Coordinates of C-alpha atoms and ligand atoms in Angstrom, one line a residue:
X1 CA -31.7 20.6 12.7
X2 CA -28.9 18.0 11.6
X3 CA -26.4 17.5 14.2
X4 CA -22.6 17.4 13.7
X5 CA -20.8 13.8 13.6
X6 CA -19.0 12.4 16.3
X7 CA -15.6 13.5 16.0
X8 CA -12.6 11.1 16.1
X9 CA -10.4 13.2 18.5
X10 CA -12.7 11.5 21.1
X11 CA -11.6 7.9 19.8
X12 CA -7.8 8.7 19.2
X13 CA -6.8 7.9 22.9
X14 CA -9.1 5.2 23.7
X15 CA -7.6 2.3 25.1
X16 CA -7.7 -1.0 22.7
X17 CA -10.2 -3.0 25.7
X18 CA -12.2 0.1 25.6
X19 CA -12.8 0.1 21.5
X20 CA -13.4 -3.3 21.4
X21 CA -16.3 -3.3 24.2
X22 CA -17.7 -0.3 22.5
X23 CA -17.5 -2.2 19.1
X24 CA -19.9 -4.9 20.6
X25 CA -22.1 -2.5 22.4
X26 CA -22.4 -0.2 19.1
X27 CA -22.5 -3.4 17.1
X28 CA -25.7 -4.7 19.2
X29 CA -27.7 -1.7 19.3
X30 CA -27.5 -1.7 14.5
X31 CA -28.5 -5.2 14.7
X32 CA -29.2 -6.0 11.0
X33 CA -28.7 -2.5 9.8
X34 CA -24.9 -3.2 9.7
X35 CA -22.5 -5.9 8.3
X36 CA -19.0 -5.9 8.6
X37 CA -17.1 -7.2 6.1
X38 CA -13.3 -8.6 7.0
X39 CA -10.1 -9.1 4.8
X40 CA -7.9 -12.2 5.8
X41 CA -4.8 -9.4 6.3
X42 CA -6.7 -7.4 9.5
X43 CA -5.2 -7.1 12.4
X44 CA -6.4 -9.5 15.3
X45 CA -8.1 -6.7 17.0
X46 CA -10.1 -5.6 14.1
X47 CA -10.9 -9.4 13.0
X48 CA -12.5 -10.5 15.9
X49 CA -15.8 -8.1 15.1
X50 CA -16.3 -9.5 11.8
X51 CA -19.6 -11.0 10.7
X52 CA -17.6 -12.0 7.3
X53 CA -14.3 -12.8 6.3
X54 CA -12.9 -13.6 3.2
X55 CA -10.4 -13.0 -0.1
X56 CA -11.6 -10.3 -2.7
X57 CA -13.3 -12.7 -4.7
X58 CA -15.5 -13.8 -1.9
X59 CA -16.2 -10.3 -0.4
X60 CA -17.2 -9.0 -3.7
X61 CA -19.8 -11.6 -4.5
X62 CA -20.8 -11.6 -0.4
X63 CA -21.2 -7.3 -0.4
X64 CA -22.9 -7.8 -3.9
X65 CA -25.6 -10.1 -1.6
X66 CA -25.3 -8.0 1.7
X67 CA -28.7 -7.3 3.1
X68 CA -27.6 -4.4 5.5
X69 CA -28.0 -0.7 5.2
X70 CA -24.4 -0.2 6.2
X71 CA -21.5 -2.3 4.9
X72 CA -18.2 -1.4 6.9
X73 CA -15.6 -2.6 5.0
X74 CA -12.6 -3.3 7.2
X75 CA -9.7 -4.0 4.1
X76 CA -8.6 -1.3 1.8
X77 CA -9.9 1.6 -0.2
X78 CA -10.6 -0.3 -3.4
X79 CA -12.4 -3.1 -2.0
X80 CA -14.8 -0.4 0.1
X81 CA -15.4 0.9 -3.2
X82 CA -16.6 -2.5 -4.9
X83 CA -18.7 -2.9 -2.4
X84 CA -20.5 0.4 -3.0
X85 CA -20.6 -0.5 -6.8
X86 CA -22.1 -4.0 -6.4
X87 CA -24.5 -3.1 -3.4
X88 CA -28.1 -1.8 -3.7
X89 CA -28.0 2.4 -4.4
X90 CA -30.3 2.9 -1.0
X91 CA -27.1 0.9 0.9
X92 CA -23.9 2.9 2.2
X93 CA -20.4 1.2 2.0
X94 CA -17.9 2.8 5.1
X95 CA -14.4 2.7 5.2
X96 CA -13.5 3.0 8.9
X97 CA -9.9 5.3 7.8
X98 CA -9.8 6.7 4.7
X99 CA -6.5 6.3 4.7
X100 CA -6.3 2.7 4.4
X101 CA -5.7 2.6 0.6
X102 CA -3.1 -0.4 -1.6
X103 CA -0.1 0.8 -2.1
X104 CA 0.0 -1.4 -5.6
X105 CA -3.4 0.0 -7.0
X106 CA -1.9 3.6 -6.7
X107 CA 0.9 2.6 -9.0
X108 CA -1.6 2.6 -11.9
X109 CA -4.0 5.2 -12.8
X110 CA -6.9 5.9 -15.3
X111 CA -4.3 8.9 -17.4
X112 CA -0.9 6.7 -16.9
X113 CA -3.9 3.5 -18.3
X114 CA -5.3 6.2 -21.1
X115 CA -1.9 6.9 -22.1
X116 CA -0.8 3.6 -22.6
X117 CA -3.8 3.1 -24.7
X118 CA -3.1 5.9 -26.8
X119 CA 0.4 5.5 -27.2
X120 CA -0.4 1.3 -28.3
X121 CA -2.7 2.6 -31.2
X122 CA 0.9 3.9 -32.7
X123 CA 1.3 0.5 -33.0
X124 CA -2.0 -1.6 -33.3
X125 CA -5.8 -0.9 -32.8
X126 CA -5.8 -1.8 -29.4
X127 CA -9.8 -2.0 -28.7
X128 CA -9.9 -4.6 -31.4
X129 CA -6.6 -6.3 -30.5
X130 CA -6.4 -5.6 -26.7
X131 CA -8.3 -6.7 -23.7
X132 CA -8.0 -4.4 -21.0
X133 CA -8.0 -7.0 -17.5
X134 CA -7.6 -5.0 -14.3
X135 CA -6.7 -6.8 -11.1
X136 CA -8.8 -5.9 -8.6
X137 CA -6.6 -3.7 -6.4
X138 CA -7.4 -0.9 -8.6
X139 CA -9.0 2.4 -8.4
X140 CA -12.9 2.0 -9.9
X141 CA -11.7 4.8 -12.9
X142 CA -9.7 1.8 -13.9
X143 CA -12.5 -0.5 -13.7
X144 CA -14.5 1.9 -15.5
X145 CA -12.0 2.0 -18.1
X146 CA -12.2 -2.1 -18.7
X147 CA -16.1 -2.1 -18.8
X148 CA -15.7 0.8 -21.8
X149 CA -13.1 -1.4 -23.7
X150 CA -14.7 -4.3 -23.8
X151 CA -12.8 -5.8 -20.6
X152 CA -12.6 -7.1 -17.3
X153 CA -11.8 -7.2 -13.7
X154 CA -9.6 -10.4 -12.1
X155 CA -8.6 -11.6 -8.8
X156 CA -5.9 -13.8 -7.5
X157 CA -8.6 -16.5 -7.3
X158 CA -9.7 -16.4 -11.0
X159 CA -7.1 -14.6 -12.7
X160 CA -5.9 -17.6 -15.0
X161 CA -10.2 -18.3 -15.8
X162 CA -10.4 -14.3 -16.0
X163 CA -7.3 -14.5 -19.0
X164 CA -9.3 -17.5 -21.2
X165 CA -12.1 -15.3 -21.1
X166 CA -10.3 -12.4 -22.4
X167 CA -8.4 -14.1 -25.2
X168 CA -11.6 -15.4 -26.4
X169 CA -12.6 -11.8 -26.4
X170 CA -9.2 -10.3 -28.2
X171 CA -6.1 -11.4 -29.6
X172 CA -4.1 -9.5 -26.2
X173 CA -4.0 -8.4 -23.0
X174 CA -3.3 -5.2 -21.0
X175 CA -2.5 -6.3 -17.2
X176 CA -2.6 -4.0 -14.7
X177 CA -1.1 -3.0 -12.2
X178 CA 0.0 -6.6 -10.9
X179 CA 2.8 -7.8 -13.2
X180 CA 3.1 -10.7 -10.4
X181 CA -0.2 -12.1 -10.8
X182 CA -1.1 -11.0 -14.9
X183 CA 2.6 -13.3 -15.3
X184 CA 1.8 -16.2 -13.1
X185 CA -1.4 -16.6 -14.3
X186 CA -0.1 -16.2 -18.0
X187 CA 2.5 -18.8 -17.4
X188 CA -0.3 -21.1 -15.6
X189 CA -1.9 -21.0 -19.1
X190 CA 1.3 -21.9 -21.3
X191 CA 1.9 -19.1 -22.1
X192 CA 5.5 -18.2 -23.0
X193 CA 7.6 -15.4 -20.8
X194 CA 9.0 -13.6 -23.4
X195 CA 4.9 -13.3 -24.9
X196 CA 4.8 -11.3 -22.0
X197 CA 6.6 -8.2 -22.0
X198 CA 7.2 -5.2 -19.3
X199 CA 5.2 -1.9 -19.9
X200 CA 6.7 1.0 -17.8
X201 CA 4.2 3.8 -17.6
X202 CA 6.9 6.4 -17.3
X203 CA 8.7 5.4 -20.3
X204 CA 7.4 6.4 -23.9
X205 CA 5.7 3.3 -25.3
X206 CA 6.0 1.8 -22.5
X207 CA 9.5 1.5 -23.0
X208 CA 8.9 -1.4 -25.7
X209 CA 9.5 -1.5 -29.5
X210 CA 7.0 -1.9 -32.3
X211 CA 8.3 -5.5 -32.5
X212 CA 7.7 -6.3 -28.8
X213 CA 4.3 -4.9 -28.5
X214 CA 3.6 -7.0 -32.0
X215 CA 4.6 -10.9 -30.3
X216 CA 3.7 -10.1 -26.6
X217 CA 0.6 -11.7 -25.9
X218 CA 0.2 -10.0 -22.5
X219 CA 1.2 -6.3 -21.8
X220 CA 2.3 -6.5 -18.1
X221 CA 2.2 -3.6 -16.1
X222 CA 4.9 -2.4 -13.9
X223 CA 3.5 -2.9 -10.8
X224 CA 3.9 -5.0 -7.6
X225 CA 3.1 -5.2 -4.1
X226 CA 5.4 -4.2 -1.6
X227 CA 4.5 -6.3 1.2
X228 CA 5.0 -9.8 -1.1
X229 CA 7.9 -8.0 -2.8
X230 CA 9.8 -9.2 0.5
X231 CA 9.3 -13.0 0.3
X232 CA 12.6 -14.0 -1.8
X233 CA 13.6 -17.3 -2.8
X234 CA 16.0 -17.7 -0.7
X235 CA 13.5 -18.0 2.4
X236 CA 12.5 -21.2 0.4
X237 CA 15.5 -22.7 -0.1
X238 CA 16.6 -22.3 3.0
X239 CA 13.1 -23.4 4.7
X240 CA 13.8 -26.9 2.3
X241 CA 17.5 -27.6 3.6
X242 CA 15.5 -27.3 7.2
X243 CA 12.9 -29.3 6.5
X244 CA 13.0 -31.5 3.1
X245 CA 9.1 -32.4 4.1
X246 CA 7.7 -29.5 4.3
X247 CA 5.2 -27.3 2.2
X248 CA 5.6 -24.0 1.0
X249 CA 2.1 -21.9 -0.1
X250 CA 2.2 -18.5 -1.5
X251 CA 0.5 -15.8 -2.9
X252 CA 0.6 -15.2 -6.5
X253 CA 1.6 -11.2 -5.8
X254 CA 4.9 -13.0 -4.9
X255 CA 7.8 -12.7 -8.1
X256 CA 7.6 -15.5 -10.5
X257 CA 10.3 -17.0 -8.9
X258 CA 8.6 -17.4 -5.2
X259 CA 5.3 -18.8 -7.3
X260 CA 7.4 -21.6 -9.4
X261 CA 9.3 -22.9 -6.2
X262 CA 6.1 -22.7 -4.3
X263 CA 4.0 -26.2 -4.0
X264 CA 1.1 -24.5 -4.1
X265 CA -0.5 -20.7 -5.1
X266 CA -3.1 -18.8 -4.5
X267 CA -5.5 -16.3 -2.9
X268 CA -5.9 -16.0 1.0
X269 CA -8.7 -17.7 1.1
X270 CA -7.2 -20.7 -0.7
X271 CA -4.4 -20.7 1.6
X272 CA -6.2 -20.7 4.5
X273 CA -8.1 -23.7 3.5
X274 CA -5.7 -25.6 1.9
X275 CA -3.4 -25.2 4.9
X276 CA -6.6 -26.2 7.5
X277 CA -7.4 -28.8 5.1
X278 CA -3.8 -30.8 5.3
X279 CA -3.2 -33.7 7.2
X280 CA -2.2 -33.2 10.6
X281 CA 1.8 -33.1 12.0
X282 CA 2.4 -31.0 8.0
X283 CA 5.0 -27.9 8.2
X284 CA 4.1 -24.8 6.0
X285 CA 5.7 -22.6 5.0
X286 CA 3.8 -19.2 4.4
X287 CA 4.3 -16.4 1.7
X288 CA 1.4 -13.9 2.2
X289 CA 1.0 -10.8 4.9
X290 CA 1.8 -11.4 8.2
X291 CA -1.4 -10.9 10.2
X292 CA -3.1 -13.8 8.0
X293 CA -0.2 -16.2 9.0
X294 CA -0.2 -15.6 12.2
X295 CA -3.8 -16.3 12.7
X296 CA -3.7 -19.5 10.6
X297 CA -0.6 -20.7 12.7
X298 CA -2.7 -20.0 15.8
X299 CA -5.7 -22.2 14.1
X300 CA -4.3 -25.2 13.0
X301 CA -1.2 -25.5 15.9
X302 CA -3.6 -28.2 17.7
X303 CA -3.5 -30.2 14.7
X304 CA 0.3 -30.8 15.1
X305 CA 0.8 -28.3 12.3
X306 CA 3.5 -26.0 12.1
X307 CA 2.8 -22.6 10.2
X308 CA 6.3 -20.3 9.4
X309 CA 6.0 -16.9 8.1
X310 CA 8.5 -16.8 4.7
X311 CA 10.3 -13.9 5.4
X312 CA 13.1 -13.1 7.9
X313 CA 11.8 -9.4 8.8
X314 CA 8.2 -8.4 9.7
X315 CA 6.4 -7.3 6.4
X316 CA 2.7 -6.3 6.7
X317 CA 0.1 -4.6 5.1
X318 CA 0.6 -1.3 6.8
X319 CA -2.3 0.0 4.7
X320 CA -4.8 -2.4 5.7
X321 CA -3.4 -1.9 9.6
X322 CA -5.1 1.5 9.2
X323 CA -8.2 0.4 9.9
X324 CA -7.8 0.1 13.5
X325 CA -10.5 -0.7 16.5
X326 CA -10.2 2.8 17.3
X327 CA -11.6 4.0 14.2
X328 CA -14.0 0.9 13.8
X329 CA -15.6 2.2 17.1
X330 CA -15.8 5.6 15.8
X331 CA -17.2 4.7 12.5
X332 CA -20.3 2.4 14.3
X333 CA -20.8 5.0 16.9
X334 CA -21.3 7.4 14.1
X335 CA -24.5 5.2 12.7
X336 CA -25.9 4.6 16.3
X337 CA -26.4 8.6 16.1
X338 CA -27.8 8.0 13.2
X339 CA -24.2 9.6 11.3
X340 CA -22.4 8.3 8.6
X341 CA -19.0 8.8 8.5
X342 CA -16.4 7.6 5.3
X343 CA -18.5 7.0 3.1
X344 CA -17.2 5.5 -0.1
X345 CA -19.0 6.6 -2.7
X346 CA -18.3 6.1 -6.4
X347 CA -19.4 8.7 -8.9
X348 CA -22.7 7.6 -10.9
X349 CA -21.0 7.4 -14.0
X350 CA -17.7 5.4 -13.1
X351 CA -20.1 3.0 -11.2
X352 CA -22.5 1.8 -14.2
X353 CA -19.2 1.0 -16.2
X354 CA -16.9 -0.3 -13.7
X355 CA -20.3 -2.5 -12.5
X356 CA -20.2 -4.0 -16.2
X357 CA -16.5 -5.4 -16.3
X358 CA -17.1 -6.6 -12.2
X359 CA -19.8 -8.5 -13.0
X360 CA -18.4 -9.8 -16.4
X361 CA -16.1 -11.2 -13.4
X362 CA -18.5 -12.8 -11.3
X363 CA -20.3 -14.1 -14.1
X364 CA -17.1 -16.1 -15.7
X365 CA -15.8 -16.6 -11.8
Ligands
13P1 P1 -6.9 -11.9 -2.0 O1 -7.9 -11.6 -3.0 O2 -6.1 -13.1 -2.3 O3 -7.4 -11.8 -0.6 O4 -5.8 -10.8 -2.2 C1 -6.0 -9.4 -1.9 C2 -4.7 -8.7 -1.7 O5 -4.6 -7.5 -1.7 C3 -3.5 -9.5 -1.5 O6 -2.4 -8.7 -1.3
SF4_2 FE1 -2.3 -3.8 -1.6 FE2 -0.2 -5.4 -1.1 FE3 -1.7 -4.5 0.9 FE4 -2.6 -6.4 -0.8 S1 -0.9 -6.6 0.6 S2 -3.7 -4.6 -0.1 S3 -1.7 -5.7 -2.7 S4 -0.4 -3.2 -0.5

C-alpha cells in the first residue's frame, strides 16, 4: 500500500539551524540519486547546500548532463521546468515551492504570444518574415511556441549570438517577454532603436501601425523585471561623483539606460567572474539581485575589493526567496521516504517542441 507524503505543516516551524542539519542528513542518505541545482540569486541559506551553481545558461546545459534521479532545482518555476525538458524521461525535476515562479515570464503567455502572431499576419506573413526568440524566463508553452515557428530560446549570456542566428533564419524578430535584454542585445548588434519598436499585448496590434511593424527589425515585448526595474541611472551617476575609478557591472534586464552607462553587462555568472577576476583594491559597483551581491562582496572583500549594491532600497527576487531551507528540507525528506513532492512536469507534447528551440540554443550557444 502507497503511503501518504510527508506533509509540510511539519517543516513550516522548523527552526533555520534545524532545516539546514536536516538538509545534510537527508542530503547524505540520496547520495548520487539527488543533485541540487543553485541559481546565483538564492538566499544564503539555501546556497550553501548546492552541489551546482550557476546562470540559466549554465544550469540548462549542466541539468541537460545531470546523472541523478532527482534534480531539485532551487531557482524559479521556469528553470525547474527546463530542467525536466532537457533531462532523461526516467529523471524527476523538483521545485522545492511551487510558488517560486518569475514575475517577468508571467507577463507573456502562449494566447497574449498567439494573438500577436495572428494579429502581425494583418500585416506580413510572419512565419516567413518573423523569428519567434523567447528569453528564457518563459513558460515552456512559449518555448513550445518558438520550436513550431521555426525559432528559438535565448539567455542573458547569448542573447546577442541567439539574434545572428535568427536573422539568418528570418528577416525579424519577436522578443519576448524581456524588452530589456531583446533591446540591449539588438543595440549590441548595431542595430538601430527606432528598428525596434514596443509591442503591448493589451493593445490591438500591438499598439503599432502597419508602417512600424513594416521597418522594425525587432518586435520588443512589453515586459521587464521588476527587481532590475529598480536600478536607475542615477545610482550610477552618483556612485561616479563618489568614486571617478570605480566600475559599474550590470545585468542586461536593467533599462537601456543602466546597460549604456554600465562598463560592463552581463549574466550572473559573468559578473561574478569578471568581478573575482579584477585586480585587487577595484570598487564595483553592482546592478543585479541583491542576494548575488551580497555573496560576491563577501568573496572578493579579502582581495581589497569593494562590492556596492546599485540601488538605494533593498530589491530582491522575492520569487526565488520562496524556495526556502524549510521547504528544501521538506522536499529531500520526501525522496528519503521514497516520496516525490513538486514535481515539474511538462506535458509530452509541449516538451518535444519546446526541447527543439532549447537545444537550437545550446547548439548555437
Ligand atoms: P541569468 O541567466 O543571468 O542568471 O539571469 C536569470 C535571471 O532571471 C536574471 O534575473
Ligand atoms: Fe524573474 Fe526578475 Fe526574479 Fe530574474 S530577478 S527570476 S527575471 S523576477
Amino acid at each position: 500500500m502507497q503511503t501518504a507524503t510527508i506533509s509540510f505543516d511539519r517543516f513550516n516551524s522548523l527552526a533555520d539551524n534545524d532545516a539546514a542539519e536536516r538538509i545534510r542528513a537527508a542530503k547524505a542518505k540520496l547520495g548520487k540519486d539527488v543533485v541540487l541545482l543553485c541559481h546565483h540569486y538564492q538566499r544564503a541559506d539555501v546556497f550553501q547546500h548546492a552541489d551546482i551553481t550557476g546562470d540559466s545558461l549554465k544550469l540548462s546545459r549542466l541539468a541537460s548532463q545531470a546523472e541523478a534521479k532527482h534534480i531539485v532545482f532551487c531557482g524559479v518555476h521556469f528553470m525547474a521546468e527546463v530542467a525536466d525538458i532537457l533531462s532523461r524521461p526516467e529523471q524527476i525535476a523538483i521545485l522545492p515551492d511551487l510558488a517560486a515562479g518569475c514575475s517577468m515570464a508571467d507577463m507573456a503567455n502562449l494566447a497574449k504570444v498567439e494573438r500577436a502572431w495572428r494579429e502581425l499576419s494583418a500585416v506580413l506573413n510572419p512565419d516567413e518574415k518573423i523569428t519567434p526568440v523567447t528569453y528564457i524566463n518563459s513558460a515552456a508553452d512559449l518555448k513550445a511556441f518558438c520550436g513550431e515557428h521555426g525559432g528559438i530560446v535565448c539567455t542573458s549570456s547569448n542573447a546577442p549570438k541567439i539574434l545572428d542566428w535568427a536573422f539568418k533564419q528570418r528577416e525579424k524578430v519577436l522578443f519576448f517577454p524581456d524588452q530589456h535584454l531583446g533591446r540591449w542585445s539588438g543595440h549590441q548588434m548595431g542595430i538601430p532603436l527606432d528598428e525596434m519598436v514596443i509591442w503591448n499585448p493589451d493593445l490591438e496590434q500591438g499598439g503599432l501601425t502597419r508602417e512600424q511593424i513594416e521597418k522594425a527589425k525587432i518586435i520588443l515585448w512589453h515586459g521587464y523585471c521588476s527587481v532590475h526595474q529598480m536600478f536607475q541611472p542615477k545610482d550610477i551617476l552618483k556612485f561616479r561623483n563618489q568614486h571617478p575609478d570605480g566600475i559599474v557591472i550590470s545585468h542586461p534586464e536593467c533599462s537601456f539606460e543602466v546597460c549604456k552607462q554600465s562598463d560592463y553587462i552581463g549574466s550572473t555568472e559573468y559578473i561574478l567572474n569578471t568581478v573575482k577576476a579584477a585586480p585587487p583594491n577595484t570598487r564595483w559597483l553592482v546592478g543585479t539581485e541583491l542576494n548575488l551581491v551580497e555573496r560576491l562582496a563577501k568573496e572578493v572583500a579579502h582581495e581589497g575589493k569593494i562590492v556596492q549594491f546599485m540601488a538605494s532600497t533593498i530589491c530582491m527576487c522575492s520569487t526565488m526567496q520562496r524556495i526556502d531551507p524549510q521547504h528544501l528540507a521538506w522536499t529531500l525528506e520526501n525522496l528519503v521516504e521514497g516520496k516525490v513532492v513538486n514535481q515539474i512536469s511538462v506535458p509530452e507534447h509541449e516538451a518535444k517542441l519546446a526541447k527543439i528551440s532549447l537545444e537550437r540554443m545550446l547548439a548555437v550557444s
